[in-house]
Coordinates of C-alpha atoms and ligand atoms in Angstrom, one line a residue:
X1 CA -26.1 -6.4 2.8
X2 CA -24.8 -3.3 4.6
X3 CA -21.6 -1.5 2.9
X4 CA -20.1 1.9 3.7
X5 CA -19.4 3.6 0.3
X6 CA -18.5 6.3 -1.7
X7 CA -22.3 7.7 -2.8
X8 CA -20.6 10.3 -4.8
X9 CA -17.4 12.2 -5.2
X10 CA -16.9 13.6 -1.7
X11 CA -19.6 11.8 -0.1
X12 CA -19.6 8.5 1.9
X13 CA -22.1 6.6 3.9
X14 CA -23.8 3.7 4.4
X15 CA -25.4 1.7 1.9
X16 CA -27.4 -1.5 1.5
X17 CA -26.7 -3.7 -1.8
X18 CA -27.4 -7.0 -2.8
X19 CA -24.9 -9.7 -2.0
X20 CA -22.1 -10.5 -4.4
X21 CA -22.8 -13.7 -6.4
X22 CA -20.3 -16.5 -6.9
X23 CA -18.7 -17.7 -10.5
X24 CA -17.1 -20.9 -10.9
X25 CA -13.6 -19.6 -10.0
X26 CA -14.3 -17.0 -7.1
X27 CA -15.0 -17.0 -3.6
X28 CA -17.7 -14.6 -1.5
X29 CA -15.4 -13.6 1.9
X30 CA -16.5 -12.0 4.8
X31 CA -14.4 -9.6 6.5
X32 CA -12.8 -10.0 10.3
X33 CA -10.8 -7.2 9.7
X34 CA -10.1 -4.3 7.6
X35 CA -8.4 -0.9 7.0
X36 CA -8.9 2.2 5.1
X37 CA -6.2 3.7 3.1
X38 CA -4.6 7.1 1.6
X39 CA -5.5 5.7 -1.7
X40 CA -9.4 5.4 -0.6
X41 CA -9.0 9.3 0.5
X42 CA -7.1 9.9 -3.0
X43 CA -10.5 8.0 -4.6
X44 CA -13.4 9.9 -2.5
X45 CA -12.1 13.1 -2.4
X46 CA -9.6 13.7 -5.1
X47 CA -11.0 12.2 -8.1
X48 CA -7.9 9.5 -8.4
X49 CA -10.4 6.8 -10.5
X50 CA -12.8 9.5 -11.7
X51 CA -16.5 9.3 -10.6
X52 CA -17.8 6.4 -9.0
X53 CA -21.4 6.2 -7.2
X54 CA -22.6 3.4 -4.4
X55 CA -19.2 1.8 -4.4
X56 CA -18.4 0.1 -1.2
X57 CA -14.4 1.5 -0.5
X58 CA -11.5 -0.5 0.9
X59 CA -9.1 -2.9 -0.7
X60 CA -7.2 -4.3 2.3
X61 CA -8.9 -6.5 4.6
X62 CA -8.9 -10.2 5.6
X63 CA -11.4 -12.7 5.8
X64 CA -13.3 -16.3 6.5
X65 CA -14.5 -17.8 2.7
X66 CA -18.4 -18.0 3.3
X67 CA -18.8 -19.4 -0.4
X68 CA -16.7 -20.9 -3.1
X69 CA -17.3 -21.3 -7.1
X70 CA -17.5 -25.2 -8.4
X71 CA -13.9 -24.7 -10.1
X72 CA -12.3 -23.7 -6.7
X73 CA -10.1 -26.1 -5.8
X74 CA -8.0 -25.2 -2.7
X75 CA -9.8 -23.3 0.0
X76 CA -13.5 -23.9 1.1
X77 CA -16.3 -22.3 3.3
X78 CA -15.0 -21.2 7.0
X79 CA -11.2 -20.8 5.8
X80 CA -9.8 -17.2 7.1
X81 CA -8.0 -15.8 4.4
X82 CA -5.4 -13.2 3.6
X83 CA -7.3 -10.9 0.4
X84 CA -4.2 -8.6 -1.4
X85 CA -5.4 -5.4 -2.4
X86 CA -4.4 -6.5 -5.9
X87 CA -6.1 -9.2 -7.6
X88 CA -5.0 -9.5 -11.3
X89 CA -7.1 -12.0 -13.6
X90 CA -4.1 -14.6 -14.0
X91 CA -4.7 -15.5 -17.7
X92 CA -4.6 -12.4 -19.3
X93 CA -2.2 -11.6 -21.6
X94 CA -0.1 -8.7 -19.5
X95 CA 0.0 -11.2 -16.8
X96 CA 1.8 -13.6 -19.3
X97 CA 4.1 -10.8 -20.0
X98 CA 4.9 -11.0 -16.0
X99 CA 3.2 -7.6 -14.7
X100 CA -0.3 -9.3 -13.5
X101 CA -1.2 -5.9 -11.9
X102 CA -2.1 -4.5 -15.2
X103 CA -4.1 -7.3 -16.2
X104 CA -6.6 -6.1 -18.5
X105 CA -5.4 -2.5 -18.9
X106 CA -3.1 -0.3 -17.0
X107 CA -3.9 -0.5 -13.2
X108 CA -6.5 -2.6 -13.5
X109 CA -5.3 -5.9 -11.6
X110 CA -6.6 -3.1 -9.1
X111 CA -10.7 -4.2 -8.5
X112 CA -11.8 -3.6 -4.7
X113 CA -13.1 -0.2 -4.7
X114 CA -12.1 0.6 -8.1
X115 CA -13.9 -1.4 -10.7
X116 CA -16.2 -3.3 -8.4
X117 CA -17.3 -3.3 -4.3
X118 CA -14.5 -2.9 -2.0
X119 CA -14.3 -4.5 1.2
X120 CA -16.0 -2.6 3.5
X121 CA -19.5 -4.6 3.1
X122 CA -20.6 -7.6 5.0
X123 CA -19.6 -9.8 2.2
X124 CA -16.9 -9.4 -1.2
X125 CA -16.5 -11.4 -4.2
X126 CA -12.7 -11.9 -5.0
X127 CA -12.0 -13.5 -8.0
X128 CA -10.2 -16.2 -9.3
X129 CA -9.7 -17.9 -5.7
X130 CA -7.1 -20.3 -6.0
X131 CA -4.3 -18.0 -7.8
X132 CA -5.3 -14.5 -5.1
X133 CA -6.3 -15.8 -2.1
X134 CA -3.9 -17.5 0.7
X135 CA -4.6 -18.7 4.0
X136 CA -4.4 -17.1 6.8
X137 CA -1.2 -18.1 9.1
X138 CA -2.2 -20.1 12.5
X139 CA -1.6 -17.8 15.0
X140 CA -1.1 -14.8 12.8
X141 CA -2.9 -11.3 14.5
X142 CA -5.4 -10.0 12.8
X143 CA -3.9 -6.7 12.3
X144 CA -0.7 -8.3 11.5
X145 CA -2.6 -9.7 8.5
X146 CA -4.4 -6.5 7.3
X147 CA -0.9 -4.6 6.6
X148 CA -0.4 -7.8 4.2
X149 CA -3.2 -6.5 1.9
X150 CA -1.7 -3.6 1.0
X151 CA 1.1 -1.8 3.3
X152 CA 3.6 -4.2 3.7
X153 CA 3.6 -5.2 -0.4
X154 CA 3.5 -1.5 -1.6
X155 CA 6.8 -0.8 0.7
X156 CA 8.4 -3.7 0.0
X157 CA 7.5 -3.2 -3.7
X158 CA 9.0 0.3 -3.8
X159 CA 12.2 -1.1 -2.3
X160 CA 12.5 -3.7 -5.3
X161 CA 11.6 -1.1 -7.7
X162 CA 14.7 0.9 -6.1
X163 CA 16.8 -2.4 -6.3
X164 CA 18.1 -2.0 -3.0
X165 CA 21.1 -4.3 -2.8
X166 CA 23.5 -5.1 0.1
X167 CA 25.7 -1.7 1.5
X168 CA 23.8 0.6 -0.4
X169 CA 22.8 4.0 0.8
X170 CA 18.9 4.4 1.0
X171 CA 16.6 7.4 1.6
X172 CA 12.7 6.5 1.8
X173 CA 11.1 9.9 1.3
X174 CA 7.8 9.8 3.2
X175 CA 7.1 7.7 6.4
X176 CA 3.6 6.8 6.6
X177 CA 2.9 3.3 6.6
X178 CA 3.9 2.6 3.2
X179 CA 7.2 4.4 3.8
X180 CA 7.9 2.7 6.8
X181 CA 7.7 -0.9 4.9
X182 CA 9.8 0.6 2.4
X183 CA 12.2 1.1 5.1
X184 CA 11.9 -2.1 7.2
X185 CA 12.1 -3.8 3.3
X186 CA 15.5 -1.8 2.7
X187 CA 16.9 -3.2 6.0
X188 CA 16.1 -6.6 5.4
X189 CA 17.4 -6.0 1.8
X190 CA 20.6 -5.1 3.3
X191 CA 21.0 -1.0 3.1
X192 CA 23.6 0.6 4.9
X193 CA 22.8 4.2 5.6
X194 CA 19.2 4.4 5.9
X195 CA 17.4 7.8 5.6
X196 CA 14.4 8.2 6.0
X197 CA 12.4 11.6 5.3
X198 CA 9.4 13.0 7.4
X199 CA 8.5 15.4 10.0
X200 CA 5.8 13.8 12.1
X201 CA 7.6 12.1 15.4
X202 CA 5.7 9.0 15.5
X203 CA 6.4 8.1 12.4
X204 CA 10.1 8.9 13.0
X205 CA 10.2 6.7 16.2
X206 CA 8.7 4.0 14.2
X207 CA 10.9 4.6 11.3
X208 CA 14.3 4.0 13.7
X209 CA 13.0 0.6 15.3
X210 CA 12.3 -0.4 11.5
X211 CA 15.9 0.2 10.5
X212 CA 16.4 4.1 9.7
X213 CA 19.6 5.1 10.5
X214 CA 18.9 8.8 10.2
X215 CA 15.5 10.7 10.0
X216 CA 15.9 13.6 7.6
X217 CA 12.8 16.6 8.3
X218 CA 11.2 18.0 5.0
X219 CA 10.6 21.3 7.2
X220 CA 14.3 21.6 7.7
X221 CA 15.0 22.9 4.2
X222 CA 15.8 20.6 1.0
X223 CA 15.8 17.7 1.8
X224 CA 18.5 16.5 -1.6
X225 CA 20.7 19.4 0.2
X226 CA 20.2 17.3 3.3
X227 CA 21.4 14.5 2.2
X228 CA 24.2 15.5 0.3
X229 CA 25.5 16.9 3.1
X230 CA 25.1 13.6 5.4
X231 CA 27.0 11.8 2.2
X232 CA 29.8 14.3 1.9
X233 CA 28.1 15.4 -1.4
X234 CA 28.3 12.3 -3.0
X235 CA 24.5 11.1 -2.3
X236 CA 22.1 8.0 -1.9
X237 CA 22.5 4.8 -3.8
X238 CA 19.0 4.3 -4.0
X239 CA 15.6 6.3 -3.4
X240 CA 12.4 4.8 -2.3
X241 CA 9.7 7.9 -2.9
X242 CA 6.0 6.6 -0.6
X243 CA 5.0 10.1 -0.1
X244 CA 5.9 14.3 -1.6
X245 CA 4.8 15.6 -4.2
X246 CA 4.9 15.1 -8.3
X247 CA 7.6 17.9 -9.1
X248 CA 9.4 18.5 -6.1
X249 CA 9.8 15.0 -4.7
X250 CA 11.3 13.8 -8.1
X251 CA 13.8 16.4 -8.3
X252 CA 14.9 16.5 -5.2
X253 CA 15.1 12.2 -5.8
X254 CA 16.9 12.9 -8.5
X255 CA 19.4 15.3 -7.1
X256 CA 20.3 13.2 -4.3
X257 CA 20.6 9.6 -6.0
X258 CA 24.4 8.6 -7.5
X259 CA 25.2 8.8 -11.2
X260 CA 24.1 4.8 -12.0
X261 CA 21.5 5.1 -9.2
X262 CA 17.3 3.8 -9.0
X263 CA 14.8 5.8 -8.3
X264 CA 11.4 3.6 -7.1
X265 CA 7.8 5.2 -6.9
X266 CA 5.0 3.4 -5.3
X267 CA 3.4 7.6 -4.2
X268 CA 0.6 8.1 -5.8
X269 CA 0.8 11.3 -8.0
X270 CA -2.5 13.5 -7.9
X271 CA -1.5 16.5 -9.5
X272 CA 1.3 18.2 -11.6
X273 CA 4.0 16.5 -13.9
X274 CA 7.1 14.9 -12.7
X275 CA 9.9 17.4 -13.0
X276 CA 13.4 16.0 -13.6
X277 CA 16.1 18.3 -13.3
X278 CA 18.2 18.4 -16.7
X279 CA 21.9 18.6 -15.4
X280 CA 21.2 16.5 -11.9
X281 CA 20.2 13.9 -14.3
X282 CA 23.3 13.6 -16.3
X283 CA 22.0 16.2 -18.9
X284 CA 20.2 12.8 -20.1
X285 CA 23.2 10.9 -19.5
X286 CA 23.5 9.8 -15.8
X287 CA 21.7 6.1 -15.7
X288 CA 19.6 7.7 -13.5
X289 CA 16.5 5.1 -13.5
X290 CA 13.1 6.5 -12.1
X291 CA 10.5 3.2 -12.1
X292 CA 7.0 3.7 -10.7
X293 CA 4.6 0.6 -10.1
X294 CA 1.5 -0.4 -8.5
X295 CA 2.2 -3.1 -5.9
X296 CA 1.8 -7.0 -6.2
X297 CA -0.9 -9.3 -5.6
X298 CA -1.4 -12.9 -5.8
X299 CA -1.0 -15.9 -3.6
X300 CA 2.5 -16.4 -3.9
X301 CA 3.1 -13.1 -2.9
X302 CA 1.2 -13.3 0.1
X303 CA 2.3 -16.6 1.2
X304 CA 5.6 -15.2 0.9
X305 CA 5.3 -11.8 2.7
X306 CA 3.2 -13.5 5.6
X307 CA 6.3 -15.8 5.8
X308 CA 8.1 -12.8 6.8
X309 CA 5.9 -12.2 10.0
X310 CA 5.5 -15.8 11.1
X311 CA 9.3 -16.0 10.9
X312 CA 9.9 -12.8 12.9
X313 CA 11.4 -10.6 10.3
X314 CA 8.8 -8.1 10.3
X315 CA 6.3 -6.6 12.6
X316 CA 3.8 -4.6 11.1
X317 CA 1.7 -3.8 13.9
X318 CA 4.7 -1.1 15.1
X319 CA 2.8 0.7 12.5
X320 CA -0.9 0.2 14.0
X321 CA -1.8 3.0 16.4
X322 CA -5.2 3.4 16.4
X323 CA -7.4 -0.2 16.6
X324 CA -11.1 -0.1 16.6
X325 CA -13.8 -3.3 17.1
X326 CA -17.1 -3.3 15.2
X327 CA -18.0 -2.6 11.5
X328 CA -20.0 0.7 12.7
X329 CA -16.5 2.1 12.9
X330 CA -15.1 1.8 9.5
X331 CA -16.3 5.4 9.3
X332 CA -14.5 7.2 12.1
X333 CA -11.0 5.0 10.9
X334 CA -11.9 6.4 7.5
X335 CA -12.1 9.7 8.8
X336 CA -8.3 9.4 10.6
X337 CA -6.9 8.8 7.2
X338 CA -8.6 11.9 5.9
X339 CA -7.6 14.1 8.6
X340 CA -3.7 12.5 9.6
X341 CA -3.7 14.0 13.3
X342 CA 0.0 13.5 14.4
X343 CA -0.5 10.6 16.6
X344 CA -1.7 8.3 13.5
X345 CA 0.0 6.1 11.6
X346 CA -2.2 3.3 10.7
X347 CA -5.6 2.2 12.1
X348 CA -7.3 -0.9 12.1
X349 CA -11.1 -2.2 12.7
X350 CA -11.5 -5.8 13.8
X351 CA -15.1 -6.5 12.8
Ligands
NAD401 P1 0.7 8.9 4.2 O1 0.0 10.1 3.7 O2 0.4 8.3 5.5 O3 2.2 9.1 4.0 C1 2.9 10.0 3.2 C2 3.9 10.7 4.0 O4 4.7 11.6 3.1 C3 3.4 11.5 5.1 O5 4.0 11.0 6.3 C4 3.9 12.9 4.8 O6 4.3 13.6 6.0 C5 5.0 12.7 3.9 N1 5.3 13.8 3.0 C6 4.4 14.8 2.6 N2 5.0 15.7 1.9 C7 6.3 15.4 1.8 C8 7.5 15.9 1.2 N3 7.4 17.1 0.5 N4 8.6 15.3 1.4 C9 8.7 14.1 2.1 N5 7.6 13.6 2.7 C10 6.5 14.2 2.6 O7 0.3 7.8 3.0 P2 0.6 6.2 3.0 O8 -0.6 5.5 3.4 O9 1.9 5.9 3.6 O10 0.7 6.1 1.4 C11 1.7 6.7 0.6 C12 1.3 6.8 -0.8 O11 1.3 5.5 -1.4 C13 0.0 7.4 -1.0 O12 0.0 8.3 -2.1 C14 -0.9 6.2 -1.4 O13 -2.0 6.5 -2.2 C15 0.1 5.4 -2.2 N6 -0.2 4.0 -2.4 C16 0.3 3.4 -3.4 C17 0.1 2.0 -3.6 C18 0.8 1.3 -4.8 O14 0.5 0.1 -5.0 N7 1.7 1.9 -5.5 C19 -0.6 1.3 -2.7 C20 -1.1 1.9 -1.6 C21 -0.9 3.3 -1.4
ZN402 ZN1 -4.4 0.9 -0.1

């Protein structure tokens, strides 16, 4: 089969590979629709995972089930599928201990285009069927349904790591599409005064008809100073931080968050250490709680986040600005990600 991979560090193409093969508990999916990701930029030309060779990228697609193991007992050849990014292995002992997304090692719930072929081949293997996959809504778009792989949990995951609760102040630092879940997720969580921080207008536009109350610009001078002065210096309840940097963003978080305040990471950090300023943080003292976390996978998960479109809480495809049709494509969507002109937010390829 035909896959479009990373052939080295800084290198993709087009590959062939032999077909994934089927245990007893998995399922062989082809894709209807896919989408590339920061995080596959962060893998192919940062060095996020470390070297990898001939692995077919992407993690957030959706699917019809081609092929199912003997042990699968709920879906079956021809269902269309929602596939989360995340797929822990549901027995393992860190799953027991209720964080399935490091089952079997830090990160590692993490497989498509990390440990094993991504979805951007003709065919994937997911594994363990019953407890990752979930069907597809009737009616659901199928761009709708990508931004359930991965967008719409890593937002929404950010916003529970922040424990946004009725009335509270919010700022989400960084709008691109992960951001802007975080800030449709802190709406329908209940915040109050919703800031939200970036510069490119599309992305502000987009942030407003999710719920932002105020759009703070990172070009505009600190943006903790900015928001203490929109709070009369008293500052945010809760921080959601999808985008910035690994010593600025978290001291500027933890500037602007209230003494007794959360402070939820889903950004991925690349480079530097996490600064936290000594006296902004209480001089150790302020229960000031900084919690960083890979997003959620699963079927209940899904089930329960696609719930949220079918019900018209949430409308991801705001977010989709670029849409392409036919697999040759993957490349030049890839290729947006990498490059972020100012009229992208998310793009999609319907295969
Ligand atoms: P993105 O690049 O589209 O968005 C990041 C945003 O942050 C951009 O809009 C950028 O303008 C903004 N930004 C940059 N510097 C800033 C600064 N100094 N202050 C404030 N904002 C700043 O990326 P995305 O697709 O939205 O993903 C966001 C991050 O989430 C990425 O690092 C990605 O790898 C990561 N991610 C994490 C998970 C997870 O499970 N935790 C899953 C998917 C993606
Ligand atoms: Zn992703």
């Amino acid at each position: 089969m035909k896959g479009f991979a990373m052939i080295a560090p800084n290198q993709v193409g087009w590959i062939e590979k032999e077909r994934p093969t089927c245990g007893p508990l998995d399922a062989i999916v082809r894709p209807l629709a896919v989408a590339p990701c920061t995080s596959d930029i962060h893998t192919v030309y940062e060095g996020a995972l470390g070297d990898r060779f001939n692995m077919i990228l992407g993690h957030e697609g959706v699917g019809e089930v081609v092929e199912v193991g003997s042990l699968v007992k709920d879906f079956k050849p021809g269902d269309r599928v929602l596939v989360p990014a995340i797929t822990p292995d549901w027995g393992a002992v860190e799953s027991q201990a209720g964080y399935s997304v490091h089952s079997g090692g830090m990160l590692a719930g993490w497989k498509f285009s990390n440990f094993k072929d991504g979805v951007f081949g003709e065919f994937f293997h997911v594994n363990e069927a019953d407890a990752n996959l979930a069907l597809l809504p009737e009616g659901m778009d199928l761009a709708s349904a990508v931004m359930l792989a991965d967008m719409i949990p890593t937002g929404f995951h950010g916003v529970e790591l922040a424990d946004v609760q009725f009335g509270d102040k919010v700022c989400v630092i960084g709008i691109g599409p992960v951001g802007l879940m975080a800030v449709a997720g802190a709406a329908l969580r209940g915040a109050s005064d919703l800031y939200a921080v970036g510069s490119r207008k599309i992305c502000a536009d987009v942030a407003r008809e999710y719920g932002a109350t105020e759009i703070i610009d990172y070009h505009n001078g600190d943006i903790a100073e900015q928001v203490l002065a929109l709070t009369g210096g008293k500052g945010v309840d809760k921080v959601v931080i999808a985008g910035g940097t690994s010593e600025e963003t978290f001291a500027q978080a933890v500037k602007m968050v209230k003494a007794g305040g959360r402070i939820g990471n889903v950004n991925y950090l690349g480079s530097g250490d996490v600064i936290i300023p000594r006296v902004e943080w209480g001089c150790g003292m302020g229960h000031k709680t900084i919690a960083g976390g890979l997003m959620y996978g699963g079927r209940l998960r899904m089930e329960k986040l696609a719930s949220l479109i079918t019900s018209g809480r949430l409308d991801p495809s705001k977010m989709i600005t670029h849409t392409f049709h036919g697999f040759e494509y993957i490349e030049e969507a890839l290729m947006l990600m990498k490059n972020k002109p100012r009229d992208l937010i998310k793009p999609v390829v319907i295969l």
